[in-house]
Amino acid sequence: MMNLMTSLIGLGSHLAGWRHRDAWSPTTMSLDNAIHLAKLAERGKLDMLFLADGNAVRQMDDPILFSATSRSDRPAAFEPLTLLAALSQHTTKIGLFATATTTYDEPYLLARRFASLDHLSQGRSCWNVVTGSYAGDAVNFGRSAHVPRAERYNRAREFVEVCKGLWDSWAEDAFIEDKASGRFLDPSRVQRLNHVGKHFAVQGPLNVARMPQGYPVLCTAGQSEDGRELAAEHAELMFSVAQTKAEAQAFYADVKSRMAKFGRAPDALRILPGVTLYIGRTEAEAEEQFQELQSLILPELGLAYLSRQCQMDLSGYPIDGPLPKMEGEVAGVASYRESIAAMAHAEKLSIRQTYERIVPSLGHVLFKGNPVQIADQMEDWFRGQACDGFNVDMPVVPRSLTDFVDLVVPELQKRGLFRREYAGGTLRQTMGLATPQRRIFSNPTLAAD
Ligand SMILES: Cc1cc2nc3c(=O)[nH]c(=O)nc-3n(C[C@H](O)[C@H](O)[C@H](O)COP(=O)(O)O)c2cc1C
């Protein structure tokens, strides 16, 4: 069975999606829109609703990109756990999937927020563990430059370990609330963590009861060597930015093969590439929508967007000439620019043709067609071990999600590729993931203090 998720973002995944006549307007900071999308995605039985995140307003030094905005810039965005806490009260089954950085946060605070979300949603929380894609976040946290990748990953590894330890603070039955005896809790059913490491010293215990899922479902996004190792060790869900089926298959095989040394079975980690869907009732209708959106992109915006993805100023190169060799160190997601350059060189694309390729899907794969054609492409990747499902991106919100739920989901269900009903209450039950057992530490417990 496929795992399917979608982003909870009002702007759409085509750079001009928000300008389309069927797109919501206004969308800025709209709780009503978010509730609408959450209910719609739950009607489609999707696994999760996802919120990417960052901690800065981006692109202020590039007026073309800044004024046109793009969804990843997020000049006005809800803090993910806060919005998902609100949505937990308007949904009952769908997973609530928040991005949170390990570079600019503290494990105690974050462990507490996720444990709270898991309680509020009765077991539907999921954490996208990121080390930060945007160098500009650093200046909002007392630093002048982005933390180097190796240091970010070291901190991330310890951060996740500390969170897991804190989530193991309390046994499920610790809070007995026995009115007759006057014992509210059982002190033998809680333990301190007493963690002292390179980045953190955390005594614990956490001041939230054990969450319904034990731990939130853990996701990682980084694609580098360090990112793949982190995923193989800890992640139950991972994004892939592969641009072709062959690339996705190689990535899938590589990451899954790393899991055995951590004592993990391949199915304990689900790999979901991002895919943007252009859906029509007919092939012609899908193409018409696609061309309509393409016509809303100005060349200077396309060029500015590609320059940013490649982290290289392309404005001095002929727009109809080839994409030049990539130069310079990448501060954020190196894999995006590598994928883009590989595609442009393999297919001998000009700069203009390259941005025309990435603007409709913003770095993700693109599937276009009627519901049967879309399902065919999804099935081909899924059965070909290129993925375990998809992070489906919607070019025009809410129209594209409505089309996905009403037209494509039934086709996937008919083929036995996707659930007709949620299996249970928690996200782990929905996804068929194991619930972690509470570990007992050798450190002194509170009872022995
Ligand atoms: C698909 C994808 C989604 C990501 N989402 C976020 C995000 O929402 N916020 C963030 O700060 N970093 C995000 N990242 C950045 C990663 O956490 C990581 O910092 C970055 O990819 C660099 O590591 P890498 O070279 O291992 O890929 C994302 C990365 C990828 C590939």
Tab-separated table of C-alpha atoms in Angstrom, residues 122-339:
chain	number	residue	atom	x	y	z
A	122	GLN	CA	-4.444	11.311	19.938
A	123	GLY	CA	-1.348	9.925	18.275
A	124	ARG	CA	-0.965	11.618	14.907
A	125	SER	CA	2.281	13.597	15.180
A	126	CYS	CA	5.224	13.357	12.809
A	127	TRP	CA	8.506	15.290	12.897
A	128	ASN	CA	10.525	16.324	9.859
A	129	VAL	CA	14.001	16.525	11.402
A	130	VAL	CA	15.874	19.214	9.463
A	131	THR	CA	19.269	20.720	9.945
A	132	GLY	CA	18.338	23.815	7.930
A	133	SER	CA	18.346	24.471	4.207
A	134	TYR	CA	18.628	28.234	4.400
A	135	ALA	CA	21.845	29.873	5.494
A	136	GLY	CA	19.968	33.101	6.284
A	137	ASP	CA	18.259	31.522	9.311
A	138	ALA	CA	21.598	31.783	11.172
A	139	VAL	CA	21.411	35.542	11.713
A	140	ASN	CA	18.234	35.155	13.730
A	141	PHE	CA	20.042	32.945	16.236
A	142	GLY	CA	23.124	34.933	17.171
A	143	ARG	CA	25.312	33.638	14.335
A	144	SER	CA	26.764	35.396	11.317
A	145	ALA	CA	27.020	32.299	9.078
A	146	HIS	CA	25.300	28.945	8.511
A	147	VAL	CA	26.566	26.137	10.738
A	148	PRO	CA	28.749	23.790	8.595
A	149	ARG	CA	26.973	20.617	7.403
A	150	ALA	CA	29.060	18.107	9.428
A	151	GLU	CA	28.474	20.042	12.651
A	152	ARG	CA	24.751	20.371	11.910
A	153	TYR	CA	24.448	16.618	11.441
A	154	ASN	CA	26.449	15.848	14.601
A	155	ARG	CA	24.124	18.053	16.567
A	156	ALA	CA	21.070	16.547	14.816
A	157	ARG	CA	22.106	13.010	15.765
A	158	GLU	CA	22.540	13.929	19.427
A	159	PHE	CA	19.367	16.058	19.362
A	160	VAL	CA	17.233	13.124	18.178
A	161	GLU	CA	18.815	10.776	20.744
A	162	VAL	CA	18.018	13.228	23.544
A	163	CYS	CA	14.423	13.644	22.360
A	164	LYS	CA	13.905	9.891	22.236
A	165	GLY	CA	15.345	9.597	25.732
A	166	LEU	CA	13.016	12.301	27.013
A	167	TRP	CA	10.018	10.621	25.376
A	168	ASP	CA	10.953	7.502	27.355
A	169	SER	CA	10.681	9.419	30.647
A	170	TRP	CA	7.302	8.102	31.723
A	171	ALA	CA	5.727	4.661	31.558
A	172	GLU	CA	2.245	4.518	30.009
A	173	ASP	CA	0.734	3.668	33.412
A	174	ALA	CA	2.649	6.266	35.484
A	175	PHE	CA	-0.338	8.505	36.167
A	176	ILE	CA	-2.574	6.313	38.321
A	177	GLU	CA	-4.766	9.119	39.669
A	178	ASP	CA	-5.994	6.976	42.541
A	179	LYS	CA	-8.404	9.108	44.542
A	180	ALA	CA	-8.789	6.480	47.260
A	181	SER	CA	-5.081	6.237	48.144
A	182	GLY	CA	-4.212	9.839	47.293
A	183	ARG	CA	-1.448	8.721	44.938
A	184	PHE	CA	-1.661	10.721	41.731
A	185	LEU	CA	1.388	9.181	40.087
A	186	ASP	CA	3.732	6.266	40.608
A	187	PRO	CA	7.298	7.582	41.142
A	188	SER	CA	8.773	4.198	40.143
A	189	ARG	CA	7.328	4.649	36.649
A	190	VAL	CA	9.435	7.652	35.638
A	191	GLN	CA	13.134	7.964	34.930
A	192	ARG	CA	15.663	10.706	34.434
A	193	LEU	CA	17.693	10.802	31.242
A	194	ASN	CA	20.891	12.328	32.708
A	195	HIS	CA	22.286	13.019	29.251
A	196	VAL	CA	25.634	14.786	28.981
A	197	GLY	CA	26.989	15.059	25.448
A	198	LYS	CA	28.924	17.340	23.130
A	199	HIS	CA	25.994	19.635	22.391
A	200	PHE	CA	23.484	19.067	25.173
A	201	ALA	CA	23.244	18.383	28.885
A	202	VAL	CA	19.691	17.329	29.729
A	203	GLN	CA	18.654	15.764	32.989
A	204	GLY	CA	14.960	15.143	32.339
A	205	PRO	CA	12.405	13.775	32.831
A	206	LEU	CA	10.090	15.398	30.307
A	207	ASN	CA	7.099	17.143	31.832
A	208	VAL	CA	4.600	15.533	29.453
A	209	ALA	CA	3.127	12.052	29.945
A	210	ARG	CA	4.196	9.319	27.490
A	211	MET	CA	2.630	10.136	24.168
A	212	PRO	CA	0.138	7.777	22.478
A	213	GLN	CA	2.609	6.899	19.717
A	214	GLY	CA	5.652	6.553	22.000
A	215	TYR	CA	7.603	8.797	19.645
A	216	PRO	CA	6.270	10.899	16.774
A	217	VAL	CA	6.860	9.279	13.382
A	218	LEU	CA	10.365	10.493	12.508
A	219	CYS	CA	11.211	11.866	9.082
A	220	THR	CA	14.448	13.244	7.660
A	221	ALA	CA	14.961	15.310	4.537
A	222	GLY	CA	18.729	15.624	3.959
A	223	GLN	CA	19.999	13.701	0.939
A	224	SER	CA	23.791	13.851	1.404
A	225	GLU	CA	25.963	11.037	2.761
A	226	ASP	CA	25.360	12.348	6.306
A	227	GLY	CA	21.643	12.726	5.584
A	228	ARG	CA	21.345	9.150	4.316
A	229	GLU	CA	23.127	7.758	7.377
A	230	LEU	CA	20.878	9.742	9.716
A	231	ALA	CA	17.827	8.397	7.886
A	232	ALA	CA	19.059	4.802	7.928
A	233	GLU	CA	19.590	5.001	11.684
A	234	HIS	CA	16.532	6.960	12.825
A	235	ALA	CA	14.005	7.827	10.114
A	236	GLU	CA	10.699	6.110	9.457
A	237	LEU	CA	9.970	8.441	6.583
A	238	MET	CA	12.334	10.182	4.207
A	239	PHE	CA	11.981	12.582	1.311
A	240	SER	CA	13.684	12.021	-2.008
A	241	VAL	CA	14.435	14.736	-4.553
A	242	ALA	CA	15.204	12.340	-7.417
A	243	GLN	CA	14.224	13.720	-10.812
A	244	THR	CA	13.969	10.449	-12.742
A	245	LYS	CA	12.766	6.949	-11.948
A	246	ALA	CA	16.302	5.547	-12.348
A	247	GLU	CA	17.693	8.152	-9.946
A	248	ALA	CA	14.886	7.394	-7.472
A	249	GLN	CA	15.553	3.644	-7.689
A	250	ALA	CA	19.266	4.148	-7.011
A	251	PHE	CA	18.533	6.436	-4.055
A	252	TYR	CA	15.927	4.009	-2.671
A	253	ALA	CA	18.260	1.009	-2.909
A	254	ASP	CA	21.166	2.929	-1.402
A	255	VAL	CA	19.315	4.251	1.656
A	256	LYS	CA	17.501	0.967	2.386
A	257	SER	CA	20.767	-0.986	2.134
A	258	ARG	CA	22.266	1.161	4.903
A	259	MET	CA	19.599	0.140	7.439
A	260	ALA	CA	20.778	-3.398	8.240
A	261	LYS	CA	23.834	-2.178	10.164
A	262	PHE	CA	21.481	-0.341	12.526
A	263	GLY	CA	19.429	-3.527	12.985
A	264	ARG	CA	16.491	-2.167	10.998
A	265	ALA	CA	14.303	-3.818	8.359
A	266	PRO	CA	13.909	-1.956	5.028
A	267	ASP	CA	10.142	-1.506	5.473
A	268	ALA	CA	10.693	0.425	8.726
A	269	LEU	CA	11.617	3.426	6.536
A	270	ARG	CA	9.284	4.784	3.850
A	271	ILE	CA	10.839	6.850	1.080
A	272	LEU	CA	8.596	9.429	-0.554
A	273	PRO	CA	9.720	11.537	-3.519
A	274	GLY	CA	8.016	14.854	-4.117
A	275	VAL	CA	5.806	14.849	-7.197
A	276	THR	CA	3.761	17.694	-8.604
A	277	LEU	CA	0.549	16.590	-10.264
A	278	TYR	CA	-1.224	18.259	-13.184
A	279	ILE	CA	-4.553	16.488	-13.258
A	280	GLY	CA	-7.358	16.881	-15.766
A	281	ARG	CA	-10.470	14.882	-16.465
A	282	THR	CA	-8.859	14.404	-19.864
A	283	GLU	CA	-5.250	14.613	-21.021
A	284	ALA	CA	-6.110	17.805	-22.947
A	285	GLU	CA	-7.574	19.437	-19.845
A	286	ALA	CA	-4.394	18.678	-17.852
A	287	GLU	CA	-2.221	20.136	-20.623
A	288	GLU	CA	-4.387	23.235	-20.841
A	289	GLN	CA	-4.034	23.913	-17.118
A	290	PHE	CA	-0.284	23.360	-17.342
A	291	GLN	CA	0.182	25.769	-20.264
A	292	GLU	CA	-2.002	28.362	-18.609
A	293	LEU	CA	0.259	28.338	-15.556
A	294	GLN	CA	3.450	28.400	-17.638
A	295	SER	CA	2.208	31.517	-19.399
A	296	LEU	CA	2.018	33.299	-16.034
A	297	ILE	CA	5.807	33.024	-15.477
A	298	LEU	CA	7.913	36.023	-16.504
A	299	PRO	CA	11.384	35.124	-17.923
A	300	GLU	CA	13.213	37.282	-15.363
A	301	LEU	CA	11.392	35.474	-12.571
A	302	GLY	CA	12.211	32.051	-14.043
A	303	LEU	CA	15.865	33.034	-14.381
A	304	ALA	CA	16.031	34.420	-10.852
A	305	TYR	CA	14.440	31.269	-9.508
A	306	LEU	CA	16.849	28.961	-11.351
A	307	SER	CA	19.835	31.052	-10.199
A	308	ARG	CA	18.725	30.589	-6.642
A	309	GLN	CA	18.219	26.843	-6.970
A	310	CYS	CA	21.695	26.519	-8.491
A	311	GLN	CA	23.160	29.045	-6.030
A	312	MET	CA	24.877	30.673	-8.987
A	313	ASP	CA	24.058	33.959	-10.723
A	314	LEU	CA	22.989	32.960	-14.246
A	315	SER	CA	21.909	36.429	-15.413
A	316	GLY	CA	25.181	36.993	-17.347
A	317	TYR	CA	24.719	33.882	-19.495
A	318	PRO	CA	22.669	33.719	-22.715
A	319	ILE	CA	19.192	32.567	-21.723
A	320	ASP	CA	18.969	30.283	-24.755
A	321	GLY	CA	22.494	28.902	-24.258
A	322	PRO	CA	23.411	25.831	-22.183
A	323	LEU	CA	23.331	25.762	-18.376
A	324	PRO	CA	26.964	26.436	-17.350
A	325	LYS	CA	28.998	24.129	-15.137
A	326	MET	CA	28.011	24.640	-11.496
A	327	GLU	CA	30.631	26.435	-9.413
A	328	GLY	CA	31.094	27.390	-5.780
A	329	GLU	CA	30.201	25.773	-2.462
A	330	VAL	CA	26.515	25.071	-1.761
A	331	ALA	CA	25.200	26.276	1.574
A	332	GLY	CA	21.820	24.535	1.539
A	333	VAL	CA	20.436	21.524	-0.321
A	334	ALA	CA	23.293	20.425	-2.626
A	335	SER	CA	21.213	17.591	-4.061
A	336	TYR	CA	18.708	19.949	-5.752
A	337	ARG	CA	21.342	21.703	-7.783
A	338	GLU	CA	23.075	18.422	-8.646
A	339	SER	CA	19.792	16.943	-9.906
